[in-house]
Short mmCIF file of C-alpha atoms and ligand atoms in Angstrom, two decimals:
data_model
loop_
_atom_site.label_atom_id
_atom_site.label_comp_id
_atom_site.label_asym_id
_atom_site.label_seq_id
_atom_site.Cartn_x
_atom_site.Cartn_y
_atom_site.Cartn_z
CA UNK M 25 -24.27 -7.21 -17.65
CA UNK M 26 -26.98 -9.15 -15.82
CA UNK M 27 -28.09 -12.56 -16.99
CA UNK M 28 -31.85 -12.41 -17.50
CA UNK M 29 -34.54 -15.06 -17.66
CA UNK M 30 -37.98 -14.38 -19.11
CA UNK M 31 -40.10 -17.33 -18.17
CA UNK M 32 -43.52 -18.77 -18.89
CA UNK M 33 -44.28 -16.44 -21.79
CA UNK M 34 -46.02 -17.16 -25.08
CA UNK M 35 -43.31 -16.36 -27.60
CA UNK M 36 -44.52 -15.05 -30.94
CA UNK M 37 -42.25 -14.49 -33.92
CA UNK M 38 -43.13 -14.09 -37.59
CA UNK M 39 -43.25 -17.86 -37.96
CA UNK M 40 -43.64 -19.38 -34.48
CA UNK M 41 -46.02 -19.24 -31.56
CA UNK M 42 -45.09 -21.35 -28.52
CA UNK M 43 -44.62 -21.30 -24.74
CA UNK M 44 -41.04 -21.25 -23.49
CA UNK M 45 -38.45 -19.45 -21.38
CA UNK M 46 -35.75 -17.18 -22.79
CA UNK M 47 -32.33 -16.94 -21.21
CA UNK M 48 -30.41 -13.77 -22.07
CA UNK M 49 -26.67 -13.41 -21.67
CA UNK M 50 -24.48 -10.50 -22.71
CA UNK M 51 -27.45 -8.80 -24.33
CA UNK M 52 -28.26 -11.69 -26.63
CA UNK M 53 -30.67 -14.57 -26.60
CA UNK M 54 -28.64 -17.46 -25.24
CA UNK M 55 -31.18 -20.27 -24.84
CA UNK M 56 -34.85 -20.80 -25.61
CA UNK M 57 -36.44 -23.76 -23.86
CA UNK M 58 -38.85 -25.09 -21.31
CA UNK M 59 -38.22 -24.81 -17.57
CA UNK M 60 -34.73 -23.33 -17.78
CA UNK M 61 -33.18 -23.60 -14.32
CA UNK M 62 -31.10 -20.65 -13.08
CA UNK M 63 -29.38 -19.53 -9.89
CA UNK M 64 -30.30 -16.66 -7.56
CA UNK M 65 -27.97 -14.28 -9.34
CA UNK M 66 -30.20 -14.22 -12.45
CA UNK M 67 -32.79 -11.47 -12.99
CA UNK M 68 -36.10 -13.28 -13.54
CA UNK M 69 -39.23 -11.86 -15.19
CA UNK M 70 -42.41 -13.87 -15.16
CA UNK M 71 -44.40 -13.50 -18.38
CA UNK M 72 -47.21 -15.92 -17.51
CA UNK M 73 -50.35 -15.01 -19.46
CA UNK M 74 -48.41 -12.50 -21.54
CA UNK M 75 -47.14 -12.41 -25.08
CA UNK M 76 -43.42 -12.16 -25.66
CA UNK M 77 -42.41 -10.78 -29.04
CA UNK M 78 -39.38 -9.17 -30.66
CA UNK M 79 -38.93 -5.46 -30.12
CA UNK M 80 -40.57 -3.46 -32.89
CA UNK M 81 -38.51 -2.13 -35.78
CA UNK M 82 -39.67 1.26 -37.05
CA UNK M 83 -37.87 2.00 -40.30
CA UNK M 84 -39.41 5.39 -40.98
CA UNK M 85 -38.75 8.26 -38.57
CA UNK M 86 -37.58 11.86 -38.76
CA UNK M 87 -35.98 12.77 -35.43
CA UNK M 88 -34.41 16.16 -34.83
CA UNK M 89 -34.72 16.82 -38.55
CA UNK M 90 -34.57 20.08 -40.49
CA UNK M 91 -37.37 19.94 -43.09
CA UNK M 92 -37.41 23.11 -45.19
CA UNK M 93 -37.94 25.95 -42.73
CA UNK M 94 -39.33 23.63 -40.05
CA UNK M 95 -37.66 21.24 -37.62
CA UNK M 96 -39.10 18.14 -35.98
CA UNK M 97 -39.58 18.51 -32.27
CA UNK M 98 -38.40 15.15 -30.94
CA UNK M 99 -34.72 14.69 -30.29
CA UNK M 100 -33.29 11.21 -30.66
CA UNK M 101 -33.49 11.00 -26.87
CA UNK M 102 -37.17 11.89 -26.57
CA UNK M 103 -38.29 10.16 -29.75
CA UNK M 104 -36.60 6.84 -29.04
CA UNK M 105 -37.75 6.85 -25.41
CA UNK M 106 -41.30 7.21 -26.72
CA UNK M 107 -40.59 4.43 -29.21
CA UNK M 108 -39.46 2.17 -26.37
CA UNK M 109 -42.61 2.82 -24.34
CA UNK M 110 -44.52 1.70 -27.41
CA UNK M 111 -42.51 -1.51 -27.77
CA UNK M 112 -40.13 -0.38 -30.50
CA UNK M 113 -36.44 -1.07 -29.87
CA UNK M 114 -34.96 -0.37 -33.30
CA UNK M 115 -35.40 2.79 -35.33
CA UNK M 116 -34.07 3.56 -38.79
CA UNK M 117 -34.18 7.31 -39.24
CA UNK M 118 -33.75 9.53 -42.27
CA UNK M 119 -30.70 11.69 -42.57
CA UNK M 120 -30.14 13.79 -45.65
CA UNK M 121 -27.64 15.17 -48.03
CA UNK M 122 -27.88 18.95 -48.27
CA UNK M 123 -27.77 20.64 -51.67
CA UNK M 124 -24.15 21.27 -52.64
CA UNK M 125 -22.80 18.96 -49.94
CA UNK M 126 -21.70 15.37 -49.70
CA UNK M 127 -24.14 12.85 -48.20
CA UNK M 128 -21.22 11.80 -46.01
CA UNK M 129 -21.43 15.20 -44.34
CA UNK M 130 -25.16 14.62 -43.82
CA UNK M 131 -24.36 11.34 -42.09
CA UNK M 132 -21.71 12.94 -39.91
CA UNK M 133 -24.23 15.56 -38.72
CA UNK M 134 -26.83 12.87 -38.16
CA UNK M 135 -24.43 10.87 -35.94
CA UNK M 136 -24.01 13.88 -33.64
CA UNK M 137 -27.78 14.22 -33.24
CA UNK M 138 -28.35 10.48 -32.94
CA UNK M 139 -25.87 10.18 -30.06
CA UNK M 140 -28.71 10.69 -27.55
CA UNK M 141 -30.70 7.66 -28.80
CA UNK M 142 -32.10 5.34 -26.15
CA UNK M 143 -32.62 2.39 -28.54
CA UNK M 144 -30.56 1.17 -31.48
CA UNK M 145 -30.65 3.37 -34.55
CA UNK M 146 -29.67 3.14 -38.18
CA UNK M 147 -29.78 5.75 -40.92
CA UNK M 148 -31.23 5.93 -44.41
CA UNK M 149 -29.81 8.64 -46.64
CA UNK M 150 -32.07 11.09 -48.46
CA UNK M 151 -30.31 11.99 -51.71
CA UNK M 152 -30.95 15.50 -53.04
CA UNK M 153 -28.03 16.38 -55.23
CA UNK M 154 -27.10 13.26 -57.15
CA UNK M 155 -23.93 14.35 -59.00
CA UNK M 156 -20.98 12.08 -59.82
CA UNK M 157 -19.31 12.63 -56.46
CA UNK M 158 -22.57 11.93 -54.61
CA UNK M 159 -22.94 8.69 -56.56
CA UNK M 160 -19.43 7.70 -55.50
CA UNK M 161 -20.31 8.67 -51.93
CA UNK M 162 -23.30 6.35 -52.07
CA UNK M 163 -20.86 3.49 -52.56
CA UNK M 164 -18.86 4.64 -49.55
CA UNK M 165 -22.05 4.84 -47.52
CA UNK M 166 -22.93 1.25 -48.37
CA UNK M 167 -19.47 -0.27 -48.13
CA UNK M 168 -18.02 1.66 -45.19
CA UNK M 169 -20.76 3.42 -43.24
CA UNK M 170 -23.50 0.81 -42.96
CA UNK M 171 -26.06 2.91 -44.82
CA UNK M 172 -27.65 0.59 -47.36
CA UNK M 173 -30.88 2.41 -48.23
CA UNK M 174 -31.46 5.69 -50.02
CA UNK M 175 -34.60 7.76 -50.25
CA UNK M 176 -35.48 9.86 -53.27
CA UNK M 177 -38.52 12.03 -53.90
CA UNK M 178 -40.68 12.45 -56.96
CA UNK M 179 -42.49 15.26 -55.10
CA UNK M 180 -41.55 18.77 -53.87
CA UNK M 181 -40.15 20.30 -57.10
CA UNK M 182 -37.25 22.64 -56.48
CA UNK M 183 -36.77 21.32 -52.95
CA UNK M 184 -36.53 17.54 -52.74
CA UNK M 185 -37.72 16.25 -56.11
CA UNK M 186 -35.35 14.43 -58.45
CA UNK M 187 -36.02 13.56 -62.08
CA UNK M 188 -36.35 10.08 -63.51
CA UNK M 189 -32.79 10.06 -64.84
CA UNK M 190 -31.44 10.75 -61.36
CA UNK M 191 -33.61 7.99 -59.96
CA UNK M 192 -32.16 5.54 -62.45
CA UNK M 193 -28.59 6.62 -61.68
CA UNK M 194 -29.16 6.17 -57.95
CA UNK M 195 -30.84 2.79 -58.50
CA UNK M 196 -27.90 1.57 -60.58
CA UNK M 197 -25.37 2.45 -57.89
CA UNK M 198 -27.48 1.13 -55.02
CA UNK M 199 -28.07 -2.12 -56.90
CA UNK M 200 -24.33 -2.70 -57.37
CA UNK M 201 -23.78 -3.29 -53.65
CA UNK M 202 -27.01 -4.85 -52.47
CA UNK M 203 -28.48 -1.49 -51.51
CA UNK M 204 -32.03 -0.42 -51.87
CA UNK M 205 -33.84 2.66 -53.11
CA UNK M 206 -36.89 3.95 -51.26
CA UNK M 207 -39.14 6.42 -52.99
CA UNK M 208 -41.63 9.01 -51.83
CA UNK M 209 -43.89 8.59 -54.83
CA UNK M 210 -46.24 11.44 -55.62
CA UNK M 211 -46.31 13.45 -58.86
CA UNK M 212 -44.69 16.71 -57.79
CA UNK M 213 -45.71 18.76 -60.83
CA UNK M 214 -49.38 17.84 -60.59
CA UNK M 215 -49.38 18.76 -56.91
CA UNK M 216 -47.58 22.04 -57.59
CA UNK M 217 -50.23 22.99 -60.14
CA UNK M 218 -53.11 22.13 -57.82
CA UNK M 219 -51.51 24.08 -54.96
CA UNK M 220 -51.17 27.14 -57.20
CA UNK M 221 -54.82 26.79 -58.27
CA UNK M 222 -56.04 26.49 -54.69
CA UNK M 223 -54.06 29.49 -53.47
CA UNK M 224 -55.19 31.59 -56.46
CA UNK M 225 -58.79 30.78 -55.55
CA UNK M 226 -58.16 31.89 -51.96
CA UNK M 227 -58.40 28.35 -50.55
CA UNK M 228 -55.89 28.27 -47.71
CA UNK M 229 -57.35 26.02 -45.00
CA UNK M 230 -55.62 22.73 -43.97
CA UNK M 231 -58.00 20.51 -45.92
CA UNK M 232 -56.58 21.88 -49.18
CA UNK M 233 -53.40 20.02 -48.34
CA UNK M 234 -55.41 16.85 -48.97
CA UNK M 235 -57.33 18.22 -51.94
CA UNK M 236 -54.16 19.25 -53.74
CA UNK M 237 -52.45 15.86 -53.30
CA UNK M 238 -54.93 13.48 -54.94
CA UNK M 239 -54.52 9.70 -54.95
CA UNK M 240 -53.88 9.81 -58.70
CA UNK M 241 -50.67 11.75 -58.05
CA UNK M 242 -49.49 8.90 -55.87
CA UNK M 243 -50.70 6.13 -58.17
CA UNK M 244 -48.99 7.66 -61.21
CA UNK M 245 -45.64 8.22 -59.51
CA UNK M 246 -45.67 4.79 -57.88
CA UNK M 247 -46.31 3.01 -61.19
CA UNK M 248 -43.57 5.11 -62.83
CA UNK M 249 -40.84 4.42 -60.28
CA UNK M 250 -41.74 0.75 -60.24
CA UNK M 251 -41.07 0.62 -63.99
CA UNK M 252 -37.70 2.29 -63.44
CA UNK M 253 -36.80 -0.23 -60.76
CA UNK M 254 -37.99 -3.04 -62.98
CA UNK M 255 -35.66 -1.76 -65.67
CA UNK M 256 -32.63 -1.43 -63.39
CA UNK M 257 -33.33 -4.55 -61.33
CA UNK M 258 -32.59 -2.71 -58.07
CA UNK M 259 -34.82 -3.55 -55.09
CA UNK M 260 -37.40 -0.82 -54.60
CA UNK M 261 -39.25 0.12 -51.44
CA UNK M 262 -42.27 2.39 -51.59
CA UNK M 263 -42.54 4.40 -48.39
CA UNK M 264 -45.82 5.52 -46.78
CA UNK M 265 -48.14 4.03 -49.40
CA UNK M 266 -51.64 5.40 -48.89
CA UNK M 267 -53.65 5.13 -52.10
CA UNK M 268 -55.34 2.11 -53.62
CA UNK M 269 -54.11 2.97 -57.12
CA UNK M 270 -50.56 2.83 -55.81
CA UNK M 271 -51.26 -0.48 -54.11
CA UNK M 272 -52.65 -1.82 -57.36
CA UNK M 273 -49.43 -0.83 -59.13
CA UNK M 274 -47.45 -2.69 -56.45
CA UNK M 275 -49.61 -5.80 -56.74
CA UNK M 276 -49.36 -5.85 -60.53
CA UNK M 277 -45.60 -5.41 -60.43
CA UNK M 278 -45.25 -8.25 -57.97
CA UNK M 279 -47.20 -10.44 -60.34
CA UNK M 280 -44.57 -9.59 -62.95
CA UNK M 281 -41.85 -10.59 -60.50
CA UNK M 282 -40.45 -7.15 -59.75
CA UNK M 283 -38.24 -7.00 -56.66
CA UNK M 284 -40.45 -4.56 -54.82
CA UNK M 285 -41.71 -3.95 -51.29
CA UNK M 286 -44.12 -1.48 -49.79
CA UNK M 287 -44.79 0.18 -46.47
CA UNK M 288 -47.89 1.82 -45.09
CA UNK M 289 -48.41 3.75 -41.86
CA UNK M 290 -50.94 3.45 -39.02
CA UNK M 291 -52.65 6.75 -39.89
CA UNK M 292 -53.63 5.48 -43.34
CA UNK M 293 -55.15 2.38 -41.76
CA UNK M 294 -57.12 4.03 -38.97
CA UNK M 295 -57.97 7.56 -40.15
CA UNK M 296 -59.54 9.17 -43.18
CA UNK M 297 -60.25 12.53 -44.82
CA UNK M 298 -62.97 13.35 -42.26
CA UNK M 299 -60.17 14.63 -40.00
CA UNK M 300 -59.69 17.62 -42.31
CA UNK M 301 -63.23 18.80 -41.51
CA UNK M 302 -62.26 19.57 -37.92
CA UNK M 303 -63.00 23.16 -36.88
CA UNK M 304 -60.54 26.02 -37.16
CA UNK M 305 -56.91 25.06 -37.70
CA UNK M 306 -57.27 21.58 -36.12
CA UNK M 307 -56.98 19.89 -39.52
CA UNK M 308 -53.32 20.97 -39.54
CA UNK M 309 -52.59 18.09 -37.15
CA UNK M 310 -53.30 15.72 -40.05
CA UNK M 311 -51.13 17.50 -42.60
CA UNK M 312 -48.70 14.81 -43.67
CA UNK M 313 -47.74 13.55 -47.12
CA UNK M 314 -49.34 11.67 -48.65
CA UNK M 315 -52.46 12.99 -46.93
CA UNK M 316 -55.19 10.91 -45.33
CA UNK M 317 -57.45 9.30 -47.91
CA UNK M 318 -61.14 8.41 -48.03
CA UNK M 319 -62.07 5.27 -46.10
CA UNK M 320 -62.17 3.03 -49.19
CA UNK M 321 -58.41 3.50 -49.57
CA UNK M 322 -57.91 2.40 -45.97
CA UNK M 323 -59.96 -0.71 -46.61
CA UNK M 324 -57.78 -1.50 -49.63
CA UNK M 325 -54.67 -1.15 -47.45
CA UNK M 326 -56.06 -3.63 -44.94
CA UNK M 327 -56.64 -6.04 -47.82
CA UNK M 328 -53.05 -5.40 -48.94
CA UNK M 329 -51.82 -6.38 -45.49
CA UNK M 330 -53.84 -9.57 -45.68
CA UNK M 331 -52.75 -10.47 -49.19
CA UNK M 332 -49.09 -9.70 -48.52
CA UNK M 333 -48.81 -6.84 -51.03
CA UNK M 334 -47.90 -4.56 -48.13
CA UNK M 335 -44.87 -5.75 -46.19
CA UNK M 336 -44.16 -3.19 -43.49
CA UNK M 337 -46.02 -0.85 -41.15
CA UNK M 338 -43.78 2.04 -40.11
CA UNK M 339 -44.75 5.34 -38.56
CA UNK M 340 -43.27 8.20 -40.60
CA UNK M 341 -42.94 9.83 -37.18
CA UNK M 342 -42.30 13.43 -38.24
CA UNK M 343 -43.46 15.41 -35.24
CA UNK M 344 -44.43 19.09 -35.12
CA UNK M 345 -46.39 20.27 -32.09
CA UNK M 346 -49.81 21.82 -32.58
CA UNK M 347 -49.23 24.65 -30.13
CA UNK M 348 -46.35 27.02 -30.61
CA UNK M 349 -45.21 26.80 -27.01
CA UNK M 350 -42.95 25.59 -25.51
CA UNK M 351 -40.70 24.59 -28.42
CA UNK M 352 -41.31 27.52 -30.76
CA UNK M 353 -42.92 28.22 -34.12
CA UNK M 354 -40.30 26.42 -36.19
CA UNK M 355 -41.31 23.11 -34.60
CA UNK M 356 -45.03 23.80 -34.63
CA UNK M 357 -47.96 23.51 -37.03
CA UNK M 358 -48.64 27.17 -36.19
CA UNK M 359 -45.92 28.06 -38.71
CA UNK M 360 -48.57 27.40 -41.36
CA UNK M 361 -51.56 29.42 -40.19
CA UNK M 362 -51.28 31.67 -43.26
CA UNK M 363 -51.89 28.85 -45.79
CA UNK M 364 -51.97 25.03 -45.96
CA UNK M 365 -48.79 24.82 -48.04
CA UNK M 366 -46.81 26.44 -45.22
CA UNK M 367 -47.92 23.92 -42.59
CA UNK M 368 -44.96 21.73 -41.53
CA UNK M 369 -45.58 18.44 -43.23
CA UNK M 370 -45.62 15.46 -40.91
CA UNK M 371 -47.29 13.77 -37.96
CA UNK M 372 -46.33 11.73 -34.90
CA UNK M 373 -46.96 8.05 -34.13
CA UNK M 374 -43.77 6.40 -32.88
CA UNK M 375 -45.29 5.32 -29.55
CA UNK M 376 -48.74 4.24 -30.71
CA UNK M 377 -47.71 1.97 -33.59
CA UNK M 378 -47.29 -1.46 -31.96
CA UNK M 379 -50.36 -1.53 -29.66
CA UNK M 380 -52.56 0.12 -32.27
CA UNK M 381 -51.56 -2.37 -34.96
CA UNK M 382 -51.84 -5.28 -32.54
CA UNK M 383 -55.41 -4.26 -31.76
CA UNK M 384 -56.27 -3.57 -35.40
CA UNK M 385 -54.90 -6.93 -36.53
CA UNK M 386 -56.90 -8.73 -33.85
CA UNK M 387 -60.12 -6.99 -34.87
CA UNK M 388 -59.49 -7.63 -38.56
CA UNK M 389 -58.53 -11.28 -38.08
CA UNK M 390 -54.86 -10.95 -39.05
CA UNK M 391 -52.57 -13.29 -37.14
CA UNK M 392 -50.12 -12.55 -34.36
CA UNK M 393 -47.35 -13.85 -36.61
CA UNK M 394 -48.31 -11.34 -39.29
CA UNK M 395 -48.30 -8.60 -36.65
CA UNK M 396 -44.70 -9.42 -35.75
CA UNK M 397 -43.77 -9.85 -39.39
CA UNK M 398 -45.00 -6.42 -40.52
CA UNK M 399 -43.83 -4.46 -37.49
CA UNK M 400 -40.47 -6.12 -36.78
CA UNK M 401 -39.27 -9.01 -38.93
CA UNK M 402 -39.91 -7.72 -42.45
CA UNK M 403 -38.40 -4.29 -41.79
CA UNK M 404 -35.36 -5.92 -40.18
CA UNK M 405 -34.91 -8.19 -43.20
CA UNK M 406 -35.50 -5.55 -45.84
CA UNK M 407 -33.09 -3.11 -44.24
CA UNK M 408 -30.20 -5.46 -43.56
CA UNK M 409 -30.59 -6.03 -39.81
CA UNK M 410 -31.91 -9.59 -39.65
CA UNK M 411 -31.47 -11.85 -37.65
CA UNK M 412 -29.77 -9.53 -35.20
CA UNK M 413 -33.04 -7.57 -35.05
CA UNK M 414 -36.67 -8.41 -35.75
CA UNK M 415 -36.88 -11.88 -34.23
CA UNK M 416 -36.30 -13.93 -31.11
CA UNK M 417 -33.77 -16.63 -31.86
CA UNK M 418 -30.56 -17.84 -30.29
CA UNK M 419 -27.87 -15.26 -31.00
CA UNK M 420 -30.28 -12.42 -31.76
CA UNK M 421 -30.09 -9.21 -29.79
CA UNK M 422 -32.34 -9.60 -26.76
CA UNK M 423 -34.74 -6.86 -27.84
CA UNK M 424 -37.91 -8.21 -26.32
CA UNK M 425 -41.37 -6.94 -25.42
CA UNK M 426 -43.60 -8.46 -22.76
CA UNK M 427 -47.11 -7.54 -23.80
CA UNK M 428 -50.47 -7.95 -22.10
CA UNK M 429 -52.91 -8.90 -24.87
CA UNK M 430 -55.98 -8.25 -22.72
CA UNK M 431 -55.41 -4.89 -21.06
CA UNK M 432 -57.64 -2.17 -22.44
CA UNK M 433 -56.53 1.44 -22.27
CA UNK M 434 -57.05 4.74 -24.07
CA UNK M 435 -54.49 6.64 -26.13
CA UNK M 436 -53.86 10.10 -24.71
CA UNK M 437 -51.13 12.44 -25.89
CA UNK M 438 -50.78 13.69 -22.33
CA UNK M 439 -49.66 10.20 -21.27
CA UNK M 440 -47.31 9.64 -24.19
CA UNK M 441 -43.59 10.12 -23.78
CA UNK M 442 -42.51 12.15 -26.78
CA UNK M 443 -42.48 15.94 -26.85
CA UNK M 444 -45.68 16.00 -28.85
CA UNK M 445 -48.76 17.78 -27.58
CA UNK M 446 -51.22 15.78 -29.67
CA UNK M 447 -51.78 12.26 -30.90
CA UNK M 448 -53.41 11.41 -34.21
CA UNK M 449 -55.24 8.70 -32.25
CA UNK M 450 -56.37 10.67 -29.21
CA UNK M 451 -59.16 8.85 -27.36
CA UNK M 452 -58.78 5.59 -29.30
CA UNK M 453 -59.51 2.62 -27.02
CA UNK M 454 -56.87 -0.07 -27.49
CA UNK M 455 -56.70 -3.62 -26.22
CA UNK M 456 -53.13 -4.78 -25.72
CA UNK M 457 -50.46 -2.98 -23.71
CA UNK M 458 -46.69 -2.95 -23.54
CA UNK M 459 -45.63 -4.02 -20.04
CA UNK M 460 -41.86 -4.53 -20.20
CA UNK M 461 -39.27 -3.74 -22.83
CA UNK M 462 -35.71 -5.04 -23.07
CA UNK M 463 -33.10 -3.53 -25.33
CA UNK M 464 -30.12 -5.85 -25.74
CA UNK M 465 -31.12 -7.51 -22.47
CA UNK M 466 -31.47 -4.26 -20.53
CA UNK M 467 -34.88 -3.68 -19.01
CA UNK M 468 -35.65 -0.15 -20.22
CA UNK M 469 -39.42 0.05 -19.70
CA UNK M 470 -41.17 -1.49 -16.72
CA UNK M 471 -44.83 -0.50 -16.77
CA UNK M 472 -44.87 3.29 -16.48
CA UNK M 473 -41.29 3.41 -15.30
CA UNK M 474 -38.39 4.47 -17.53
CA UNK M 475 -35.18 2.60 -16.78
CA UNK M 476 -33.27 3.37 -19.95
CA UNK M 477 -30.98 6.30 -20.55
CA UNK M 478 -30.12 8.65 -23.34
CA UNK M 479 -27.05 7.53 -25.24
CA UNK M 480 -27.46 3.81 -24.61
CA UNK M 481 -28.66 3.20 -28.17
CA UNK M 482 -26.08 1.75 -30.54
CA UNK M 483 -25.54 2.67 -34.17
CA UNK M 484 -26.66 -0.09 -36.52
CA UNK M 485 -24.29 -0.55 -39.39
CA UNK M 486 -26.64 -2.25 -41.81
CA UNK M 487 -25.93 -4.80 -44.47
CA UNK M 488 -27.47 -5.65 -47.81
CA UNK M 489 -31.19 -5.46 -48.29
CA UNK M 490 -32.54 -8.94 -47.64
CA UNK M 491 -35.36 -10.85 -49.24
CA UNK M 492 -38.66 -11.61 -47.60
N1 LIG Z 518 -42.29 12.47 -46.51
C1 LIG Z 518 -41.94 11.79 -45.47
O1 LIG Z 518 -41.61 10.62 -45.59
N2 LIG Z 518 -41.93 12.34 -44.26
C2 LIG Z 518 -42.21 13.68 -44.04
C3 LIG Z 518 -42.70 14.41 -45.19
C4 LIG Z 518 -42.65 13.71 -46.45
O2 LIG Z 518 -42.99 14.26 -47.47
ZN1 LIG Z 519 -42.02 11.00 -47.87
ZN1 LIG Z 520 -41.08 10.34 -43.78
#
């Protein structure tokens, strides 16, 4: 493996901001210092005038994933290549237990699909059928398989939802071995009722997805699961937080000292309910759960990022194309033309996250350190990958992004690298562009050129959930 020198860059981590060179050997950061002298055999990259930060860590993706009758369109190969073009070099993806099966079987299936990954990948386990054997399997997952986080749902009754007793059982087991429970927190029964009401009234268009999943459903479920975590003492992570009532519950719990962390996603920061007023079926592009909220919720989330009540920005990349062709109806929003509750639930974003957040943070006066912290360091710490991932320090994996903070460009789905035929952020002007990306010292993105390959990603056996 080549020895690599990145010189003259401005290195930004969650806590530092300084000019230095980085020498990479055997895929790891070997030396950080000024004016490192090397021989002709070393691959040198000049980062003068550029930022150099750790590769992004996206801890919320659904690649090649069967979701009810739908399936996400990106493979691990296409999804992680897109991630890399956007400056993300670590992905933690959701695999799931199937009803009546062991979660270990779910992980085995996931490994086959994940074999095409171009960047390093870990797995969270979605628990659906939490019987005694599954609880024992959770221990095996943590102790033997490197899966230290579990997702449970308080939404989708009859499909994904678990009751509060199950949540407590899972929390107890996860807590025994330093694991963590993540929760999709929306009140499933309230949503079910509102969906029935809407359909009975003949309201089938995409915007009813939003109208039947009100912020109160999220606020209630978030406050409830926080109390359960408070009782068990197990670290809790709220995924894709979108509503200010939910954020308030997080902030209050933190005041009480609850071991709790929360994630939001770029779409909740940059978009609002106006997207559901688009003509025809276009609103289906924005059908994800929780749905987009009114702009005041977005403003509250930005405040949460400033105050520290929100710790992580991840994508919830759950891609279904808008058009049916070429990947078929199962992978397309068109599967739901009959009614909003049949629209495959999820949206893309794996490639846009880092530049979009960089630009948003700059405009909102959040620091570069906080940008790195929320997009790389915190997720690496919370999900047991730090300091191998999420920072630039001696001994860390050389996952590094060279980033031009001044280049202005426009987001266009047609220029993205995933299989998706739309972007939630189409036409957004962005200042700040990924120029080069290294994954364990390998240059995998050089401008518009792809130098990586499918299968080069390694499986990340993760450890205990860390503190931040
Ligand atoms: N929750 C997710 O995290 N992703 C896709 C759909 C959902 O409900
Ligand atoms: Zn969810
Ligand atoms: Zn998700």
